[in-house]
Coordinates of C-alpha atoms in Angstrom, one line a residue:
X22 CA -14.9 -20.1 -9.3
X23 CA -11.3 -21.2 -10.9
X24 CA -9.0 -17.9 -11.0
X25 CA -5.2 -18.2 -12.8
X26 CA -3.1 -15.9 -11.1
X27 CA -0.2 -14.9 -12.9
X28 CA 2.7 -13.0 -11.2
X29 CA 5.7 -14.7 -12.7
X30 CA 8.4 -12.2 -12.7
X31 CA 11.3 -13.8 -11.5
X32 CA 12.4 -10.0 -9.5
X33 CA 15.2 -10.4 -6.9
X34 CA 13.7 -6.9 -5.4
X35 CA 10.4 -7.6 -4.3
X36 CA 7.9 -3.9 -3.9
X37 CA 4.6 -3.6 -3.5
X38 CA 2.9 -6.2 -6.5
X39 CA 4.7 -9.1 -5.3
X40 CA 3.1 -8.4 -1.8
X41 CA -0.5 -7.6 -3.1
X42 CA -0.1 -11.2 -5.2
X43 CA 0.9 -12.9 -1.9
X44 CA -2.2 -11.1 0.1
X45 CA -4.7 -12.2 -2.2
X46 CA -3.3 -16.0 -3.1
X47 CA -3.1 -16.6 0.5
X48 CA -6.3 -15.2 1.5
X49 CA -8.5 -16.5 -1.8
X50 CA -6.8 -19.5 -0.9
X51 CA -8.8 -19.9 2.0
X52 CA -12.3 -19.4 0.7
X53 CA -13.9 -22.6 0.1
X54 CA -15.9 -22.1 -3.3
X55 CA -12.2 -20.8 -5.0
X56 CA -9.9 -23.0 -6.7
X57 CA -7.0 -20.8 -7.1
X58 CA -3.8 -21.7 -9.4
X59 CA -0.6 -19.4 -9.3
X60 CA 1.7 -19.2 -12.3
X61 CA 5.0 -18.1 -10.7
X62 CA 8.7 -18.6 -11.4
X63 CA 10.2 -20.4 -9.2
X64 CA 12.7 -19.4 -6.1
X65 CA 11.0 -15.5 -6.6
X66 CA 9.5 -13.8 -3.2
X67 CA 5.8 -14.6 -4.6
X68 CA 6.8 -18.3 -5.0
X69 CA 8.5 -18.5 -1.0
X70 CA 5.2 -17.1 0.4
X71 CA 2.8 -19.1 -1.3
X72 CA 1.7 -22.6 -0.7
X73 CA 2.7 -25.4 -3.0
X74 CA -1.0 -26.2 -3.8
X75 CA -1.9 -25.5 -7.5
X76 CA 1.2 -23.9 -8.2
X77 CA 3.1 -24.2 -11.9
X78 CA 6.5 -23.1 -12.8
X79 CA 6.4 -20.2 -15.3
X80 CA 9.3 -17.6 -15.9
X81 CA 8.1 -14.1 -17.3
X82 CA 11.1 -11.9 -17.8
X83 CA 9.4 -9.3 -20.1
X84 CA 6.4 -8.4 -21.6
X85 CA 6.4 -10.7 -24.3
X86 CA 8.6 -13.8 -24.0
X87 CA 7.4 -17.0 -26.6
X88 CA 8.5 -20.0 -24.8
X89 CA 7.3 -19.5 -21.8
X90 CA 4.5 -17.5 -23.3
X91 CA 3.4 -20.6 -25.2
X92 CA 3.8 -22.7 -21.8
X93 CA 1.1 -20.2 -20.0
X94 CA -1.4 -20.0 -22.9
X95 CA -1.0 -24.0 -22.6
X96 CA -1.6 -24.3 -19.0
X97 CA -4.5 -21.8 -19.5
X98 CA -6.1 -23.8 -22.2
X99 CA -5.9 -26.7 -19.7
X100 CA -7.0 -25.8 -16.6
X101 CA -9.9 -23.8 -18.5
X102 CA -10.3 -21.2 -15.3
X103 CA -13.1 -18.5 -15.3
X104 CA -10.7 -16.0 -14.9
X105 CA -6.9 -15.2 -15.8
X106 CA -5.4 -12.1 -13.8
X107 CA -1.8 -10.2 -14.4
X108 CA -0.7 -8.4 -11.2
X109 CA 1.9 -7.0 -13.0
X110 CA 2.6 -4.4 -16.2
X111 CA 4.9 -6.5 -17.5
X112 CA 3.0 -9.3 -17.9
X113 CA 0.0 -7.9 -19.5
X114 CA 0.5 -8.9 -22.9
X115 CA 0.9 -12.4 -21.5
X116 CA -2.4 -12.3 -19.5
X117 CA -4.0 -11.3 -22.3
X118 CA -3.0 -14.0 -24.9
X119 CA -3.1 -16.3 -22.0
X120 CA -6.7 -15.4 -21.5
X121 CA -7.9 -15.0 -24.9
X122 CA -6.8 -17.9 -26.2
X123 CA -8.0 -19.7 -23.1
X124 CA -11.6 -18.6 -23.5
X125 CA -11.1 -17.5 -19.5
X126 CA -12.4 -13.6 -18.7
X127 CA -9.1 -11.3 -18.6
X128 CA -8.5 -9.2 -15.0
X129 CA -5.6 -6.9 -14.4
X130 CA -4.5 -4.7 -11.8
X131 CA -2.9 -1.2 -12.1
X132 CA -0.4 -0.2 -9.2
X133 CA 1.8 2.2 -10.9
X134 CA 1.3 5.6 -12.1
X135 CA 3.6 5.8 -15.4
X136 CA 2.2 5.5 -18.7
X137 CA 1.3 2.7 -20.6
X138 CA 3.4 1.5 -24.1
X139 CA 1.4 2.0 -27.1
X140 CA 0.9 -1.4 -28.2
X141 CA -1.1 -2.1 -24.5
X142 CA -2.5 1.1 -24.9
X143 CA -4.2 0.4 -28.1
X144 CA -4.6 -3.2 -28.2
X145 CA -5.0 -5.0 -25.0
X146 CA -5.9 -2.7 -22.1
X147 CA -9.1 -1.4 -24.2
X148 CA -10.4 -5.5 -24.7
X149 CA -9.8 -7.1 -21.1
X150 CA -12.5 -7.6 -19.4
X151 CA -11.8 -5.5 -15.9
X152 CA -9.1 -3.2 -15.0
X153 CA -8.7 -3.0 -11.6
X154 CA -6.9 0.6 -10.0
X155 CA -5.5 0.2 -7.2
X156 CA -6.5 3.9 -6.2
X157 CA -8.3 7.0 -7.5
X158 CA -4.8 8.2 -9.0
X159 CA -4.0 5.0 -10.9
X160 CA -7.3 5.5 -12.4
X161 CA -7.0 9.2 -13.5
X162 CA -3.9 7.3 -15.1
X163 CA -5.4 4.6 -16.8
X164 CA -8.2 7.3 -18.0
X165 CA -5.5 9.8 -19.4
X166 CA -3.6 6.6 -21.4
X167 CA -7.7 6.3 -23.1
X168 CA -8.8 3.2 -21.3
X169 CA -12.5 3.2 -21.1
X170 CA -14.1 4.2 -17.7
X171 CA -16.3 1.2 -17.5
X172 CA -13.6 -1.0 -18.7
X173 CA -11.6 0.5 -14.9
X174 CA -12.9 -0.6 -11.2
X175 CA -11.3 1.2 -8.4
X176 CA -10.3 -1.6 -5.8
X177 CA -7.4 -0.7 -2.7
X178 CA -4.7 -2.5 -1.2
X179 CA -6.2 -3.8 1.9
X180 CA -4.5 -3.7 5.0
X181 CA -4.8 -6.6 7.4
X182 CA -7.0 -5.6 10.0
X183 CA -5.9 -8.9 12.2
X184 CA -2.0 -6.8 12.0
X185 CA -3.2 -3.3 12.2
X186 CA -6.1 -2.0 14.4
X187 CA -6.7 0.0 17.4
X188 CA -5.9 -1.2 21.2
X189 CA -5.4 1.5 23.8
X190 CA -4.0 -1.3 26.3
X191 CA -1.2 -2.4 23.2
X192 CA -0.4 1.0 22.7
X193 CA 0.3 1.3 26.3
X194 CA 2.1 -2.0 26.2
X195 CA 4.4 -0.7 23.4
X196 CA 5.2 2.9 24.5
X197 CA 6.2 0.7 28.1
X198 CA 8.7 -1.3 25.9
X199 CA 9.8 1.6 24.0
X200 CA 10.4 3.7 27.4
X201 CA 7.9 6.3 26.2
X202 CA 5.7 7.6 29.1
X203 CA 1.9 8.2 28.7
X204 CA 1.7 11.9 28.6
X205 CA 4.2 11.9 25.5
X206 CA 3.7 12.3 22.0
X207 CA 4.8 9.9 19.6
X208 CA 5.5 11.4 15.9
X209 CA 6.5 8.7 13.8
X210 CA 7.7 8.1 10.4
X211 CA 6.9 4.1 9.1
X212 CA 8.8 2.7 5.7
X213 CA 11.5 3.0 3.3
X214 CA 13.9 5.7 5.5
X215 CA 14.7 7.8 2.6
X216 CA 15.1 11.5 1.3
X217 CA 12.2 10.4 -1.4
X218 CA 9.8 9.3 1.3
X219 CA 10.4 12.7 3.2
X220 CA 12.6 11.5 5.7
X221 CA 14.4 15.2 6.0
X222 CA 11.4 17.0 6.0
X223 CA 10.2 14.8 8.9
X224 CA 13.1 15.8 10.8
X225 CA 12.4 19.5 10.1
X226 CA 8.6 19.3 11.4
X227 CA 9.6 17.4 14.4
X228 CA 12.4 20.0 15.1
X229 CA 9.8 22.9 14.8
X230 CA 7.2 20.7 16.6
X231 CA 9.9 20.5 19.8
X232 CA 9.4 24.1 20.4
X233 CA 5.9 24.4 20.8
X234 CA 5.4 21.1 22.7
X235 CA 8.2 19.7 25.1
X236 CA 6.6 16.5 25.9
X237 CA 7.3 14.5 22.1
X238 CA 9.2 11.6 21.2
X239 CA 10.4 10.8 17.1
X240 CA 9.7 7.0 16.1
X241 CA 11.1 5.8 12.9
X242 CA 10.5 2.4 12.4
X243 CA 12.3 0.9 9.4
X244 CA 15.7 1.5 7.8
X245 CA 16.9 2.6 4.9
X246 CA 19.9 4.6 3.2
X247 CA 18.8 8.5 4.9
X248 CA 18.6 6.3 8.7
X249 CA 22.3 7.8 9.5
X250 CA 22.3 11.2 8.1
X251 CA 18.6 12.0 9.5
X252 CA 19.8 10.9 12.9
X253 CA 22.9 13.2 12.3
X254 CA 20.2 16.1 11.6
X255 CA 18.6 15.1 15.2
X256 CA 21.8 15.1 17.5
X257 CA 22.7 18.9 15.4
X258 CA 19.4 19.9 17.0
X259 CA 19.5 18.1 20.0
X260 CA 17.3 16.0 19.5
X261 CA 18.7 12.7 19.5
X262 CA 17.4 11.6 23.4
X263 CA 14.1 12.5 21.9
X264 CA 14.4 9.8 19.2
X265 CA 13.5 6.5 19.1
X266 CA 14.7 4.1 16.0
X267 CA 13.9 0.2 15.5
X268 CA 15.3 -0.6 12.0
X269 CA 14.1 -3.0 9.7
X270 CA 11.4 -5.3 11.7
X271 CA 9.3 -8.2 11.0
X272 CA 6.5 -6.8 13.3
X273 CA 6.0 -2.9 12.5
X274 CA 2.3 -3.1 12.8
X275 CA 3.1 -3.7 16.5
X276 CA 5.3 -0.5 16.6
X277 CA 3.1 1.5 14.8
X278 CA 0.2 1.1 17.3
X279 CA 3.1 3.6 19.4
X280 CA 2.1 6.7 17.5
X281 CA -0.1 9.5 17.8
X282 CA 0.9 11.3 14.9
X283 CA 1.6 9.9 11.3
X284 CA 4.1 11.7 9.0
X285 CA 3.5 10.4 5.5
X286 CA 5.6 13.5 3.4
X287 CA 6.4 11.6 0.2
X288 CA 7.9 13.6 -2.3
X289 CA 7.2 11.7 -5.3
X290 CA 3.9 10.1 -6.6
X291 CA 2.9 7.5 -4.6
X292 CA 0.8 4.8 -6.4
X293 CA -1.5 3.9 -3.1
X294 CA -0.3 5.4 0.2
X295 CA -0.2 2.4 2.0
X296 CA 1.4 4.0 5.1
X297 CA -1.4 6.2 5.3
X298 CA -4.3 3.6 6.0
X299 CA -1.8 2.1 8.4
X300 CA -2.2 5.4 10.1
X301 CA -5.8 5.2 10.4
X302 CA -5.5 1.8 11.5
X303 CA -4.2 2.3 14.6
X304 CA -6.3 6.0 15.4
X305 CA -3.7 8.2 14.2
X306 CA -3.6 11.5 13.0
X307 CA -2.3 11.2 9.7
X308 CA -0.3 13.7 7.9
X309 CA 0.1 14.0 4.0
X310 CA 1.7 16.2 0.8
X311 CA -0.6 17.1 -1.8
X312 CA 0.6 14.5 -4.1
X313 CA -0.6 11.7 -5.8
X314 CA -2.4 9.4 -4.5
X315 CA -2.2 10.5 -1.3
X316 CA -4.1 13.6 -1.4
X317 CA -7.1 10.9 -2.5
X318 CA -7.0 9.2 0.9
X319 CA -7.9 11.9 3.1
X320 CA -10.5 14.4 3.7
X321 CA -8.4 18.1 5.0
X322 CA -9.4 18.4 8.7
X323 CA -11.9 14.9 8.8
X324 CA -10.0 12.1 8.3
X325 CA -6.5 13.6 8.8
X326 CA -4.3 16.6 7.7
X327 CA -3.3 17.9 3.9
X328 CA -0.2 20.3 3.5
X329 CA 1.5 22.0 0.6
X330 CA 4.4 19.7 -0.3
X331 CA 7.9 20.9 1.0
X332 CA 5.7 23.3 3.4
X333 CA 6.8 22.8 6.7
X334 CA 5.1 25.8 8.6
X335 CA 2.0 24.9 6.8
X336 CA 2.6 21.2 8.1
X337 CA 3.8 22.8 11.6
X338 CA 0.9 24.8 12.2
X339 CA -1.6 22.5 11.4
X340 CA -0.8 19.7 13.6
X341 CA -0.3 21.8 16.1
X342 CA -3.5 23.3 15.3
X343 CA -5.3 19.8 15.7
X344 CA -2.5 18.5 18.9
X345 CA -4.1 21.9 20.7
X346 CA -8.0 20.8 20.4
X347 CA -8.6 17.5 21.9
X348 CA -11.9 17.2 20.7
X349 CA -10.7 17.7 17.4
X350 CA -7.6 14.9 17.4
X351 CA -10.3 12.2 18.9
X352 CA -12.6 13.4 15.9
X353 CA -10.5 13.2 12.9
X354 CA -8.7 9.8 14.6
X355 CA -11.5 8.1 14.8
X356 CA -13.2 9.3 11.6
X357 CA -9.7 7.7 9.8
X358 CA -10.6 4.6 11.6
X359 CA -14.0 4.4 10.6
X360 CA -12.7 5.1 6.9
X361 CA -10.1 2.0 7.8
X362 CA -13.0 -0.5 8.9
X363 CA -15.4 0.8 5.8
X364 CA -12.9 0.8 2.9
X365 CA -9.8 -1.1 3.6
X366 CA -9.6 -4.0 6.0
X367 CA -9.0 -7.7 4.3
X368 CA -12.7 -8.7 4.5
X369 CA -14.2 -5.8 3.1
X370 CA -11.7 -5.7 -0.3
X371 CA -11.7 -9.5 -0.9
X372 CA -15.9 -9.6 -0.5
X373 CA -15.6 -6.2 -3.1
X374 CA -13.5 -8.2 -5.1
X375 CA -15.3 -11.7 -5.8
X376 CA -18.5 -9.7 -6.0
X377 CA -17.1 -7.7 -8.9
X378 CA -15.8 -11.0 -10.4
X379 CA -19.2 -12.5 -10.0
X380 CA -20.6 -9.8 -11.8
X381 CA -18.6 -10.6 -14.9
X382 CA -19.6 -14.4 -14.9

């Protein structure tokens, strides 16, 4: 199977779709019947963290841009692949031609959530061959915007199960290095520290959680522009001995396995809820808003806990609902881990994925 991978978007500010093109080039890279060739411009983040093997130099600044629009559908034409796939929204149009004009079956992916321009709308997303939503949300999206159902495939992000998984003796090994002690509690926030991703509201549950149970520690791993003022919020509670920060790492997977509880309170629409699965991962009671596409990811009182957005005595008395009933935390823990090892790990998307392309050949 020969796949053309096109993430060429020369982005100084990598997010989420440069990462999912890394993750999948590296990986399909490995599997002996794929020849895989990445069109990429060069010096972006998807070009540093992929191999020089079958790479070519293509920049894609916008949706639609001729020169180098002519240069893809060329290199398409040439290397004749089975399939051509845009990881990106701006590059759909060039997928498309690329594709067509190729005689190669057309794949895209959908990450985000906003609507779709009327000219893809009508003329391209109807006529590729397989959408694939990155979640249940970017589905209902696609669906809303008129795209066929059977033209739409629901495939996650996968999370690197050799990164993130469940070890009671690392967890141990980590709350040792962090100075937490075994009987404590770890509530942790994981990401982009910012009023957006619920950083305040964080604050607040843990501040209400610190009267009910005395034995908790507050783990923020990452940084972000909210780091400061959030820890300001702490020390006017007195709170800040309780908390433990580590900034931007290149290892949070290994701080994550820390935590107990999972505070995902995203104010906005989130297009997967990446933090979530992480959550699961490592046996964690997971917390969520009802908001896009996080109130997807989890079953209410089975695989973790659903609140009212902003709510935080609804958040507040449910975790300490679940932290009270011991049998209950090891129940919906390890029910999220189960969902982990079922749904997202690296081996079970990538075999979903080539099966679904094989199914197109």
């Amino acid at each position: 199977m020969k796949i053309l991978w096109i993430n060429a978007n020369p982005n100084p500010n990598p997010g989420g779709t440069e990462a999912h093109s890394i993750d999948f080039i590296n990986n399909l890279e490995n599997i002996p019947d794929i020849t895989i060739y990445k069109a990429v411009a060069k010096g972006s983040f998807v070009d540093k963290n992929t191999t020089d093997r079958n790479k070519f130099y293509i920049s894609l600044k916008s949706e639609f841009s001729p020169v180098n629009t002519i240069k893809l559908i060329n290199l398409a034409r040439k290397l004749k692949p089975d399939f051509v796939i845009g990881n990106n929204g701006n590059e759909y149009i060039n997928t498309f031609l690329a594709g067509k004009l190729s005689g190669s079956k057309i794949i895209l992916f959908r990450h985000m959530l906003n609507y779709q321009p009327f000219f893809n709308k009508k003329f391209i997303l109807p006529k590729v061959d397989k959408i694939f939503a990155v979640s249940q949300a970017s589905k209902n999206r696609l669906l809303k915007d008129g795209v066929p159902e059977n033209k739409i495939e629901i495939l996650p992000n996968f999370i690197d199960e050799e990164k993130f998984y469940y070890s009671s003796q690392e967890k141990q090994s980590v709350r040792k290095q962090l100075n937490i002690s075994p009987n404590e509690i770890v509530i942790t926030f994981i990401g982009k520290v910012d009023r957006g991703k619920g950083i305040y509201d964080y604050v607040e549950v843990c501040k209400e959680l610190h009267t009910i149970f005395k034995n908790l520690k507050f783990l923020i791993i990452g940084d972000g522009r909210d780091l400061k003022p959030a820890l300001e919020r702490f020390k006017n509670y007195s709170l800040q001995d309780k908390v433990i920060t580590t900034g931007n790492v290149v290892n949070p997977h290994w701080y994550l396995k820390a935590a107990d509880v999972v505070l995902v309170l995203s104010k906005g629409e989130e297009s997967f809820g990446r933090t979530v699965i992480e959550g699961f991962a490592v046996k964690s009671l997971v917390v969520v808003y009802d908001v896009e596409n996080l109130k997807y990811l989890i079953e209410n009182y089975k695989t973790g806990l659903i609140v009212e957005k902003g709510n935080i005595n609804q958040a507040v008395d449910s975790i300490k609902k679940v932290l009270k009933d011991n049998s209950l935390y090891n129940t919906i823990t390890e029910n999220a881990y189960q969902e982990f090892l079922q749904k997202y790990t690296k081996k079970k998307v990538l075999q979903e994925f080539l099966s679904k392309l094989k199914a197109l050949l």
